[in-house]
CSV table of N, CA and C in Angstrom, one decimal:
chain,number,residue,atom,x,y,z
A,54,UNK,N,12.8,40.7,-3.8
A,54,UNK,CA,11.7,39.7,-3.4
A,54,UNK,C,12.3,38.3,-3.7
A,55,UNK,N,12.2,37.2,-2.8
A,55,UNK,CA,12.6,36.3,-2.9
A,55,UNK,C,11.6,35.1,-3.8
A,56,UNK,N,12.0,34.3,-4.5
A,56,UNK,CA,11.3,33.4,-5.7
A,56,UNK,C,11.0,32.5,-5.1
A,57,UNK,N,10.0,32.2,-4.2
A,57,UNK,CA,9.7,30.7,-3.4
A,57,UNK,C,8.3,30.1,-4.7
A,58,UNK,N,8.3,30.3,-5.6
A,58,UNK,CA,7.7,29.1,-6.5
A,58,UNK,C,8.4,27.8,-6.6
A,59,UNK,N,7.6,26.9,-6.9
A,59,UNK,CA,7.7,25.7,-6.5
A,59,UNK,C,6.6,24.6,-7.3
A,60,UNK,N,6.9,24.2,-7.9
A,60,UNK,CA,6.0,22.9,-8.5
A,60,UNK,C,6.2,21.6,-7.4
A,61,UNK,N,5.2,21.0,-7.5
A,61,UNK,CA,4.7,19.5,-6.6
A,61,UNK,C,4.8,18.5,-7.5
A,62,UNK,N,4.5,17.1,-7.6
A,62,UNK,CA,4.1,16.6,-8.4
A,62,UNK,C,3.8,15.3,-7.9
A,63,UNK,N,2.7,15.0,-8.1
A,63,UNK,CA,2.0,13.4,-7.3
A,63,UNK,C,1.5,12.7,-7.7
A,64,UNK,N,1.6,11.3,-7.7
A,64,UNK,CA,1.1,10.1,-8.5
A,64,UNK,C,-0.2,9.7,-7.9
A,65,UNK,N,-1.4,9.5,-8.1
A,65,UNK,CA,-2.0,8.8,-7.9
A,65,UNK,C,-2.3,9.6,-6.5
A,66,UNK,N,-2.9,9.1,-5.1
A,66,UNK,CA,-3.1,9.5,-4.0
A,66,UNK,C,-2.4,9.6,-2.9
A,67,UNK,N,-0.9,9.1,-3.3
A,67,UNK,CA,-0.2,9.2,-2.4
A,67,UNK,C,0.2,10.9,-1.8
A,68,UNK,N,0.6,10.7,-0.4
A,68,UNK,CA,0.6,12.3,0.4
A,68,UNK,C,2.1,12.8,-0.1
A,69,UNK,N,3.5,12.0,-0.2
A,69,UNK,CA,4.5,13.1,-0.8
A,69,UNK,C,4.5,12.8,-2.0
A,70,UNK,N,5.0,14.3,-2.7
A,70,UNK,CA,5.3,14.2,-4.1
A,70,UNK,C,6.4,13.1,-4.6
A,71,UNK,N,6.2,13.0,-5.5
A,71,UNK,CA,7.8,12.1,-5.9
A,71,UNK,C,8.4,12.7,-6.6
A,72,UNK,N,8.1,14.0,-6.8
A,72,UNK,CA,8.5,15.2,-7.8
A,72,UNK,C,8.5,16.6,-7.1
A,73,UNK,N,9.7,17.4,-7.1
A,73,UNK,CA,9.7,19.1,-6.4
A,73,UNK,C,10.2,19.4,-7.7
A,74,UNK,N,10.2,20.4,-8.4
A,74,UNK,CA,10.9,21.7,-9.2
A,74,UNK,C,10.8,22.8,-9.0
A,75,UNK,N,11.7,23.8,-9.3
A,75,UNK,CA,11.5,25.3,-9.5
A,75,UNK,C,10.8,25.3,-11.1
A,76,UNK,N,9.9,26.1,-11.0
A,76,UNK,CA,9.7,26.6,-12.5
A,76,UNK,C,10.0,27.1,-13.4
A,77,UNK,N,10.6,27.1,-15.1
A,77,UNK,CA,9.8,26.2,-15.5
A,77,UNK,C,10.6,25.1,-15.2
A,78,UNK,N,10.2,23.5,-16.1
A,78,UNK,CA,10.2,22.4,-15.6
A,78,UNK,C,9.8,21.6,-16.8
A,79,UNK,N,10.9,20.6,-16.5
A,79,UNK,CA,10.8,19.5,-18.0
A,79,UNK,C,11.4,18.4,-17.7
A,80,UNK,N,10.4,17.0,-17.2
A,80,UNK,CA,11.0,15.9,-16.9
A,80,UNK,C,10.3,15.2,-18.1
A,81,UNK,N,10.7,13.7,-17.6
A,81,UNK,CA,10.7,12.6,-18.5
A,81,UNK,C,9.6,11.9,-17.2
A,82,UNK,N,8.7,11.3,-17.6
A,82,UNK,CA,7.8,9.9,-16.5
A,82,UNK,C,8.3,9.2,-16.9
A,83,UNK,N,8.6,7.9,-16.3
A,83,UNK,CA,9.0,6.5,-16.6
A,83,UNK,C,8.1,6.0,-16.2
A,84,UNK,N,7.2,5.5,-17.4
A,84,UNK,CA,6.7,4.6,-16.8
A,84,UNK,C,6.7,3.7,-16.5
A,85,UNK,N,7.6,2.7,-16.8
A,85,UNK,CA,7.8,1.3,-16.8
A,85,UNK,C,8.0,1.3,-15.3
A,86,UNK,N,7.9,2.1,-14.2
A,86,UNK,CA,7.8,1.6,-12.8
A,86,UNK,C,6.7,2.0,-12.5
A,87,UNK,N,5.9,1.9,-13.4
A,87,UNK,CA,4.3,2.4,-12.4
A,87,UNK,C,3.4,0.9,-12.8
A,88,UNK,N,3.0,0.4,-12.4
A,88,UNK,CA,2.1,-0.3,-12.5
A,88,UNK,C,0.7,-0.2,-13.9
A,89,UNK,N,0.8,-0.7,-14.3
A,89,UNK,CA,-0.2,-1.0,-15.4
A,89,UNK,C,-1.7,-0.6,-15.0
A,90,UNK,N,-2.8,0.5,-15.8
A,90,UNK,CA,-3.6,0.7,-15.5
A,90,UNK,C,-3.7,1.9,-14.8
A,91,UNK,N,-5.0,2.4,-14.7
A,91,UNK,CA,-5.6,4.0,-14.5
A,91,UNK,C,-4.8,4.9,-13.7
A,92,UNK,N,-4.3,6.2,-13.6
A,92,UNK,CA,-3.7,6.4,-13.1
A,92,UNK,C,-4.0,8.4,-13.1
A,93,UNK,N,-3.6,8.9,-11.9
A,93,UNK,CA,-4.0,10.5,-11.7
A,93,UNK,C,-2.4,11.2,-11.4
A,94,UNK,N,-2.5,11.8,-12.4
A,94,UNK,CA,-1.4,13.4,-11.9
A,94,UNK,C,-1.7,14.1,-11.1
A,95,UNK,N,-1.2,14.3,-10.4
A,95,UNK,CA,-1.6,15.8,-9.6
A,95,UNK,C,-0.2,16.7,-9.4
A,96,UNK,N,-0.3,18.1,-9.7
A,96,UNK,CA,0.1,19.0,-9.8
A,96,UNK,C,0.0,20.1,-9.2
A,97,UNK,N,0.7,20.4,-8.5
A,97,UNK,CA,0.3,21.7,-7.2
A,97,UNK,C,1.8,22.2,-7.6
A,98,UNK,N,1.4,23.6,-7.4
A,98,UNK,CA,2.2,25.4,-8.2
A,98,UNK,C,2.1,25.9,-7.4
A,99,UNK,N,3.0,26.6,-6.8
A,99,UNK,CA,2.7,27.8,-6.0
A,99,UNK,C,3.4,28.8,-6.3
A,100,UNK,N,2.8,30.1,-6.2
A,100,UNK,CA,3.3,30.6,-6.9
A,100,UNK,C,4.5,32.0,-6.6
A,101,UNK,N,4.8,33.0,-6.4
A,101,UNK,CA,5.6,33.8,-5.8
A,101,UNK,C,4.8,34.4,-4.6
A,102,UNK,N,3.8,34.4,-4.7
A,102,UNK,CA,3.0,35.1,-3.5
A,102,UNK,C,2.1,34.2,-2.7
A,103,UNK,N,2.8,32.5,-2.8
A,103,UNK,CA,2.5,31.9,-2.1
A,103,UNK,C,0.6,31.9,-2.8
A,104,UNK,N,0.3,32.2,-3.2
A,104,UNK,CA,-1.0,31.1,-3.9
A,104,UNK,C,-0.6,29.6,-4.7
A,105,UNK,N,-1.6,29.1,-4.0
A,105,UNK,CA,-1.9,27.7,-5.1
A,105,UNK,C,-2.3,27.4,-5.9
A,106,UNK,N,-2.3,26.9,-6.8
A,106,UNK,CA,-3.1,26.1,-8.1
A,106,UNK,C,-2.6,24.4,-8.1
A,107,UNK,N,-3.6,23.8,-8.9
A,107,UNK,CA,-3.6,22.5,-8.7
A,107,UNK,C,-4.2,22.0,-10.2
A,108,UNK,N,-4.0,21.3,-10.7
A,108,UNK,CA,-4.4,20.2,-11.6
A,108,UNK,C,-4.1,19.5,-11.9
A,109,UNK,N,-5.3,17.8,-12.4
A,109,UNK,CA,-5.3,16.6,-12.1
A,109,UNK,C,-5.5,15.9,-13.3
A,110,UNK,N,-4.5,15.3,-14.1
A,110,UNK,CA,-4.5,14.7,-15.3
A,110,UNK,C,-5.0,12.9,-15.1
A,111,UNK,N,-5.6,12.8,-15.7
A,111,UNK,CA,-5.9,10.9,-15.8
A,111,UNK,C,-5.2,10.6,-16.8
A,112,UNK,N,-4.2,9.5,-16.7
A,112,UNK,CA,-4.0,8.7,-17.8
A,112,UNK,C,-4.0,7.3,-17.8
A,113,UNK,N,-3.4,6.5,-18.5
A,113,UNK,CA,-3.5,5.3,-18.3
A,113,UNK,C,-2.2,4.8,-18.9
A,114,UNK,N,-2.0,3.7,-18.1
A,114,UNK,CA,-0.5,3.1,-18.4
A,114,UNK,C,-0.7,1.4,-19.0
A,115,UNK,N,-0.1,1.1,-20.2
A,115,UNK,CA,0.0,0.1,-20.8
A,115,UNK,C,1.2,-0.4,-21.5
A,116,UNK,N,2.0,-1.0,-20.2
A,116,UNK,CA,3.5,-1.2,-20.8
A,116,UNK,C,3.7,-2.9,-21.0
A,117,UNK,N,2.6,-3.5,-20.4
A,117,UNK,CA,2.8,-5.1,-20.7
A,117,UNK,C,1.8,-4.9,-22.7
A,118,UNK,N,2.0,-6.1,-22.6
A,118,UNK,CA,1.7,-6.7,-23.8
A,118,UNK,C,-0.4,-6.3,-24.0
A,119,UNK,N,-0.3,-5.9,-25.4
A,119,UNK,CA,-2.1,-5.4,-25.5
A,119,UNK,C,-2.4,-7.0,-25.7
A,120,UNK,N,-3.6,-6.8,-24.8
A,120,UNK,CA,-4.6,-8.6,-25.3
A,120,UNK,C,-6.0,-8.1,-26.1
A,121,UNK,N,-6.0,-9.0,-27.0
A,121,UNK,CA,-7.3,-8.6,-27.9
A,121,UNK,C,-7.6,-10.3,-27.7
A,122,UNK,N,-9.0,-9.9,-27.5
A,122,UNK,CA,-9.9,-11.6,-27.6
A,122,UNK,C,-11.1,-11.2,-28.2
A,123,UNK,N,-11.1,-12.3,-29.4
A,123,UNK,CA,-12.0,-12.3,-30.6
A,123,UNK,C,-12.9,-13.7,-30.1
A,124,UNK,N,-14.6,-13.4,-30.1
A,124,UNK,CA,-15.5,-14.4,-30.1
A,124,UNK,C,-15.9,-13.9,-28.3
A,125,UNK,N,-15.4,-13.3,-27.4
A,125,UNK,CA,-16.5,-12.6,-26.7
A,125,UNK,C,-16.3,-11.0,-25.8
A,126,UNK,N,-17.1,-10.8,-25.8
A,126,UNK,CA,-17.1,-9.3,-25.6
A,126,UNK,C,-17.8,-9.0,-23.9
A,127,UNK,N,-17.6,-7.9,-23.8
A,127,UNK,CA,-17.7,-7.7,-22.1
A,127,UNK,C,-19.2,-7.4,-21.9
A,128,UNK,N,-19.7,-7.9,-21.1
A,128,UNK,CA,-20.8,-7.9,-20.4
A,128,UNK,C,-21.8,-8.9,-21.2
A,129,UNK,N,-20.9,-10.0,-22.2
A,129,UNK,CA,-22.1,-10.3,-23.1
A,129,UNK,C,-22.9,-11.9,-22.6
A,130,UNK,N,-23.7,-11.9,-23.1
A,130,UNK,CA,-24.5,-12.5,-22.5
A,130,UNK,C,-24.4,-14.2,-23.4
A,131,UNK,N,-23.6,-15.5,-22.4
A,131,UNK,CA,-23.7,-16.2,-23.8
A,131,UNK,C,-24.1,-17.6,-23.5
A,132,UNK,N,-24.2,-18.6,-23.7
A,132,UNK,CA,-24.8,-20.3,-23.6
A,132,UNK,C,-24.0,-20.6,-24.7
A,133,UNK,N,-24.1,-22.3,-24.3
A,133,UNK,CA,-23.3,-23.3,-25.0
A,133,UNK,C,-21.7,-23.3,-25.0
A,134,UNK,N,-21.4,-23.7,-26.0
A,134,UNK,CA,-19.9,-23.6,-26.5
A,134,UNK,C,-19.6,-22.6,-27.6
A,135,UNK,N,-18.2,-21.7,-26.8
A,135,UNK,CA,-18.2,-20.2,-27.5
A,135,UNK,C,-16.5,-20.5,-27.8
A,136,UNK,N,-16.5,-20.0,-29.3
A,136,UNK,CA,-14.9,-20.8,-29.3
A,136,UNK,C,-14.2,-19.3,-29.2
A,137,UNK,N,-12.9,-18.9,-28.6
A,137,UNK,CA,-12.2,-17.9,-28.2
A,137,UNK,C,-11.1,-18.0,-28.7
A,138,UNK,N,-10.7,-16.6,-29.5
A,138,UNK,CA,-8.9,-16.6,-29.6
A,138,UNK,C,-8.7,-15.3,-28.8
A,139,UNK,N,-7.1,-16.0,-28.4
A,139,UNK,CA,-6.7,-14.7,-27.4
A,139,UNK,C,-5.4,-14.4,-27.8
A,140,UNK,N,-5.0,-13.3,-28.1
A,140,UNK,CA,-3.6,-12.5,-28.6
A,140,UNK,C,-3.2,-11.5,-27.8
A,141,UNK,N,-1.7,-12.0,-27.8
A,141,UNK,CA,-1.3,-10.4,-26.9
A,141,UNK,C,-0.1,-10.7,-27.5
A,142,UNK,N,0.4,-9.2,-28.1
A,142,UNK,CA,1.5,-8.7,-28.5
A,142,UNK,C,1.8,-7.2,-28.0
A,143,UNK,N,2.9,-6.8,-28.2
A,143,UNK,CA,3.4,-5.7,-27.4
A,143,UNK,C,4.4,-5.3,-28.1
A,144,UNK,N,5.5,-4.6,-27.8
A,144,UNK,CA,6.3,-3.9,-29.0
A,144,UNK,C,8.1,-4.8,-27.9
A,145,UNK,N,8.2,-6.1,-28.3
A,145,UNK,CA,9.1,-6.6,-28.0
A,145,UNK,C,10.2,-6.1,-29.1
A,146,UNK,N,11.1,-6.0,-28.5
A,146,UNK,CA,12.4,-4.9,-29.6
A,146,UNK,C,13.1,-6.0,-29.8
A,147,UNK,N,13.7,-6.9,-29.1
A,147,UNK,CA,14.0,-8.4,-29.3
A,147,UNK,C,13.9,-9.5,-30.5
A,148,UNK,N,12.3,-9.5,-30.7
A,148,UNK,CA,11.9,-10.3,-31.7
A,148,UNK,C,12.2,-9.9,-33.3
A,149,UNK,N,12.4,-10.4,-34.0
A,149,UNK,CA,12.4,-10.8,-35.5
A,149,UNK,C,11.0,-10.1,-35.8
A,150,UNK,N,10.9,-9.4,-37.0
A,150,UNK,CA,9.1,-9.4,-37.7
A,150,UNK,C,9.3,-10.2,-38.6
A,151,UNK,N,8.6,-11.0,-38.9
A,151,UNK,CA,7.8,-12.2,-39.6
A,151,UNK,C,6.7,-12.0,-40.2
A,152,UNK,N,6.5,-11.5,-41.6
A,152,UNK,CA,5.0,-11.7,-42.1
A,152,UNK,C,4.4,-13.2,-42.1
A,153,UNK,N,3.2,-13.2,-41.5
A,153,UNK,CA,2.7,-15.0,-41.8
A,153,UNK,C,1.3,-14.4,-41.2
A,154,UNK,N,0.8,-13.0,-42.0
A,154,UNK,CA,-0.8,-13.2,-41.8
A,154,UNK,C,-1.2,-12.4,-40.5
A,155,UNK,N,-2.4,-12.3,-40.3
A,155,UNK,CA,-2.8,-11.1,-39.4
A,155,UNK,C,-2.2,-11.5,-38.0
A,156,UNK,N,-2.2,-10.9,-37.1
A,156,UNK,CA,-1.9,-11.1,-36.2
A,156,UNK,C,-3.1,-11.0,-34.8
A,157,UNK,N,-4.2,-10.8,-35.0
A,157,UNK,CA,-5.4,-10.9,-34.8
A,157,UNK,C,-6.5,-11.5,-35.7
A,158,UNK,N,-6.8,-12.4,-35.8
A,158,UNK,CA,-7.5,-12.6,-37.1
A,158,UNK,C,-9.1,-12.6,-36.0
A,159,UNK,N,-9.9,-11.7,-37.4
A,159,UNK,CA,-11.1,-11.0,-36.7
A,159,UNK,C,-12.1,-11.3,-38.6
A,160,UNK,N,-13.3,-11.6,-37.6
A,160,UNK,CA,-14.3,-11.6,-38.7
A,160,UNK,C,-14.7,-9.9,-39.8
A,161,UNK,N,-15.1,-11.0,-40.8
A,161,UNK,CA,-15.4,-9.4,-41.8
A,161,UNK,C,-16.3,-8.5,-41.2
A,162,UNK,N,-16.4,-7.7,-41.3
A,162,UNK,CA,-17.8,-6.7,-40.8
A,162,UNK,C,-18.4,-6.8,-41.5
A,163,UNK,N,-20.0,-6.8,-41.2
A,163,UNK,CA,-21.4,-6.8,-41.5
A,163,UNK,C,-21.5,-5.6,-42.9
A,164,UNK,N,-21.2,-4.7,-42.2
A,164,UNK,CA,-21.1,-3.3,-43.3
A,164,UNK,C,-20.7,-3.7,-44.9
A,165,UNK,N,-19.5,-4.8,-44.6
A,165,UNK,CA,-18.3,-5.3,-45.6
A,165,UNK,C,-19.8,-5.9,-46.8
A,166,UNK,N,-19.8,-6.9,-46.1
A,166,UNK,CA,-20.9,-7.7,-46.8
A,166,UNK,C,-22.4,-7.5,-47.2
A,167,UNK,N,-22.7,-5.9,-46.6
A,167,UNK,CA,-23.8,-5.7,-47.4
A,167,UNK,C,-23.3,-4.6,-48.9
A,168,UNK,N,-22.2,-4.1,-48.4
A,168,UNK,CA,-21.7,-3.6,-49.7
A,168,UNK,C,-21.6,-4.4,-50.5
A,169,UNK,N,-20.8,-5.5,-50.3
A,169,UNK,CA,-20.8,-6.6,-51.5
A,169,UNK,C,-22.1,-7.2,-52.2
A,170,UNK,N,-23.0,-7.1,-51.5
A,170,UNK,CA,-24.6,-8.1,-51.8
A,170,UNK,C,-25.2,-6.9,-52.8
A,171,UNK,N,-24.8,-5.3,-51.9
A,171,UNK,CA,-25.7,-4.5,-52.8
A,171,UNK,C,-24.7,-4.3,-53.9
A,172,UNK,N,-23.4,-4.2,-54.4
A,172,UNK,CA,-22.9,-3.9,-55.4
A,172,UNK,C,-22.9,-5.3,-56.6
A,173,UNK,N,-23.3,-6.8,-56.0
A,173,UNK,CA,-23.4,-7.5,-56.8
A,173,UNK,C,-25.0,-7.2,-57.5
A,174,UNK,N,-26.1,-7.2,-56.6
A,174,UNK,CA,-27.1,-6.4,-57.1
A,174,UNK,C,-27.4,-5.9,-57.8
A,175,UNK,N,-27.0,-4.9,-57.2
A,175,UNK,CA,-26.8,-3.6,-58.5
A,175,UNK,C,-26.4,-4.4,-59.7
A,176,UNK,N,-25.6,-4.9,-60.0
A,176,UNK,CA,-24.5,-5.3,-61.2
A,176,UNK,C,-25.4,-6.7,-61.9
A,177,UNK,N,-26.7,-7.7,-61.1
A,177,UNK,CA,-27.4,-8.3,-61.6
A,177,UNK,C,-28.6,-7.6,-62.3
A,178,UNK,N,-28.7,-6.5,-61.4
A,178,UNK,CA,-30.1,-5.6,-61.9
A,178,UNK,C,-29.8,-4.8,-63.4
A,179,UNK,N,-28.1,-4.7,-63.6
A,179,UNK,CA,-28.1,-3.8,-64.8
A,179,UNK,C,-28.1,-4.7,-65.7
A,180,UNK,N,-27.3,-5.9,-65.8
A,180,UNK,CA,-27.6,-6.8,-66.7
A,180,UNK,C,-28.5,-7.1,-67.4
A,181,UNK,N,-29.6,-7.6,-66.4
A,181,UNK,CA,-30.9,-8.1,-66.7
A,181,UNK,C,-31.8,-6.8,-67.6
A,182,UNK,N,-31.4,-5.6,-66.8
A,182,UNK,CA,-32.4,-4.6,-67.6
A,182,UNK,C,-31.5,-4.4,-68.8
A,183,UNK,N,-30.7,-4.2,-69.1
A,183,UNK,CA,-30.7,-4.0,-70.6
A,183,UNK,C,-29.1,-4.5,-71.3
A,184,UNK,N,-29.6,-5.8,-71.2
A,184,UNK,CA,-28.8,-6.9,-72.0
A,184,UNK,C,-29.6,-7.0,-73.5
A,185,UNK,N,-28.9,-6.5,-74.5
A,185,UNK,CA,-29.4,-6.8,-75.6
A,185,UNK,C,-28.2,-7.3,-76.7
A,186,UNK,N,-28.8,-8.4,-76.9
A,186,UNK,CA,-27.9,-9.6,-78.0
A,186,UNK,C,-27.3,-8.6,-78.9
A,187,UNK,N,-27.8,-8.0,-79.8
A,187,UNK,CA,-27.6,-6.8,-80.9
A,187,UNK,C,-26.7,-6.6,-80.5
A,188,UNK,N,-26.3,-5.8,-79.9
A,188,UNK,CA,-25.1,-5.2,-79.6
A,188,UNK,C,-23.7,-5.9,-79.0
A,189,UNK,N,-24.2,-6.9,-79.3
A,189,UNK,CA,-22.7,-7.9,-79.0
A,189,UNK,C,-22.2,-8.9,-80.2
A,190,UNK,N,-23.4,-8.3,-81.5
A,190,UNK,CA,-22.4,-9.1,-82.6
A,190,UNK,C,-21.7,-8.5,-83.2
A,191,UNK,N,-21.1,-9.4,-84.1
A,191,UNK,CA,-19.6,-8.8,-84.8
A,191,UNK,C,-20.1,-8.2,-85.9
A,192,UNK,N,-18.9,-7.4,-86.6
A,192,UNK,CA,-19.3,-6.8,-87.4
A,192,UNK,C,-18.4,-6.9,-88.6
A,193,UNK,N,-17.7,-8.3,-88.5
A,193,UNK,CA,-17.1,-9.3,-89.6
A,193,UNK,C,-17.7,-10.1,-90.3
């Protein structure tokens, strides 16, 4: 019996593969030639008796630089003057690392500061209830 299996392999919606193997099968993607953003596998098998199978992976490709912008957020709704920082770093192999502080700098969270309100609290509330002078003199 002759072995006509065969793997496909297709980017996105284009009609020819840019990929044939016999199976099994172990490549490398590059992605640094695909374009940045959403992106579909498709994978078609066939198998010794000439049946098909197929499945469709999503991924996403992010080979330029990540941007993070602190002060507004997507869909949000805003008036006046809204001050914005915008960062984009990426994993340049080139550059020197330099500590000199966040490299996003982003407000405390809300969560942060009620821990702190309630654990100073707390720590006002124990005082006051049972602070007693006595017990803090000497015994010289």
């Amino acid at each position: 019996m002759e072995d006509n299996r065969i793997i496909k392999v297709y980017l996105d919606d284009e009609p020819r593969p840019f990929a044939e193997f016999a199976p099994p099968v172990k490549f490398v993607l590059d992605t640094t030639k695909i374009p940045d953003g959403k992106h579909k596998l498709k994978i078609v098998a066939r198998s010794s008796s000439n049946v098909e199978g197929m499945r469709t992976i999503q991924f996403e490709v992010r080979n330029g630089p990540a941007i993070s912008v602190v002060g507004l957020k997507e869909n949000e709704v805003v008036d006046t003057q809204i001050p914005i920082t915008i960062n984009a770093y990426g994993s340049e192999t080139k550059d020197s690392f330099v500590i000199r502080g966040s490299e996003t700098p982003k407000a405390i969270p809300a969560w942060v500061w009620a821990l702190i309100i309630a654990f100073v609290g707390f720590a006002m509330f124990y005082v006051i209830m049972y602070w007693n002078p006595d017990l803090y003199k000497s015994f010289f």
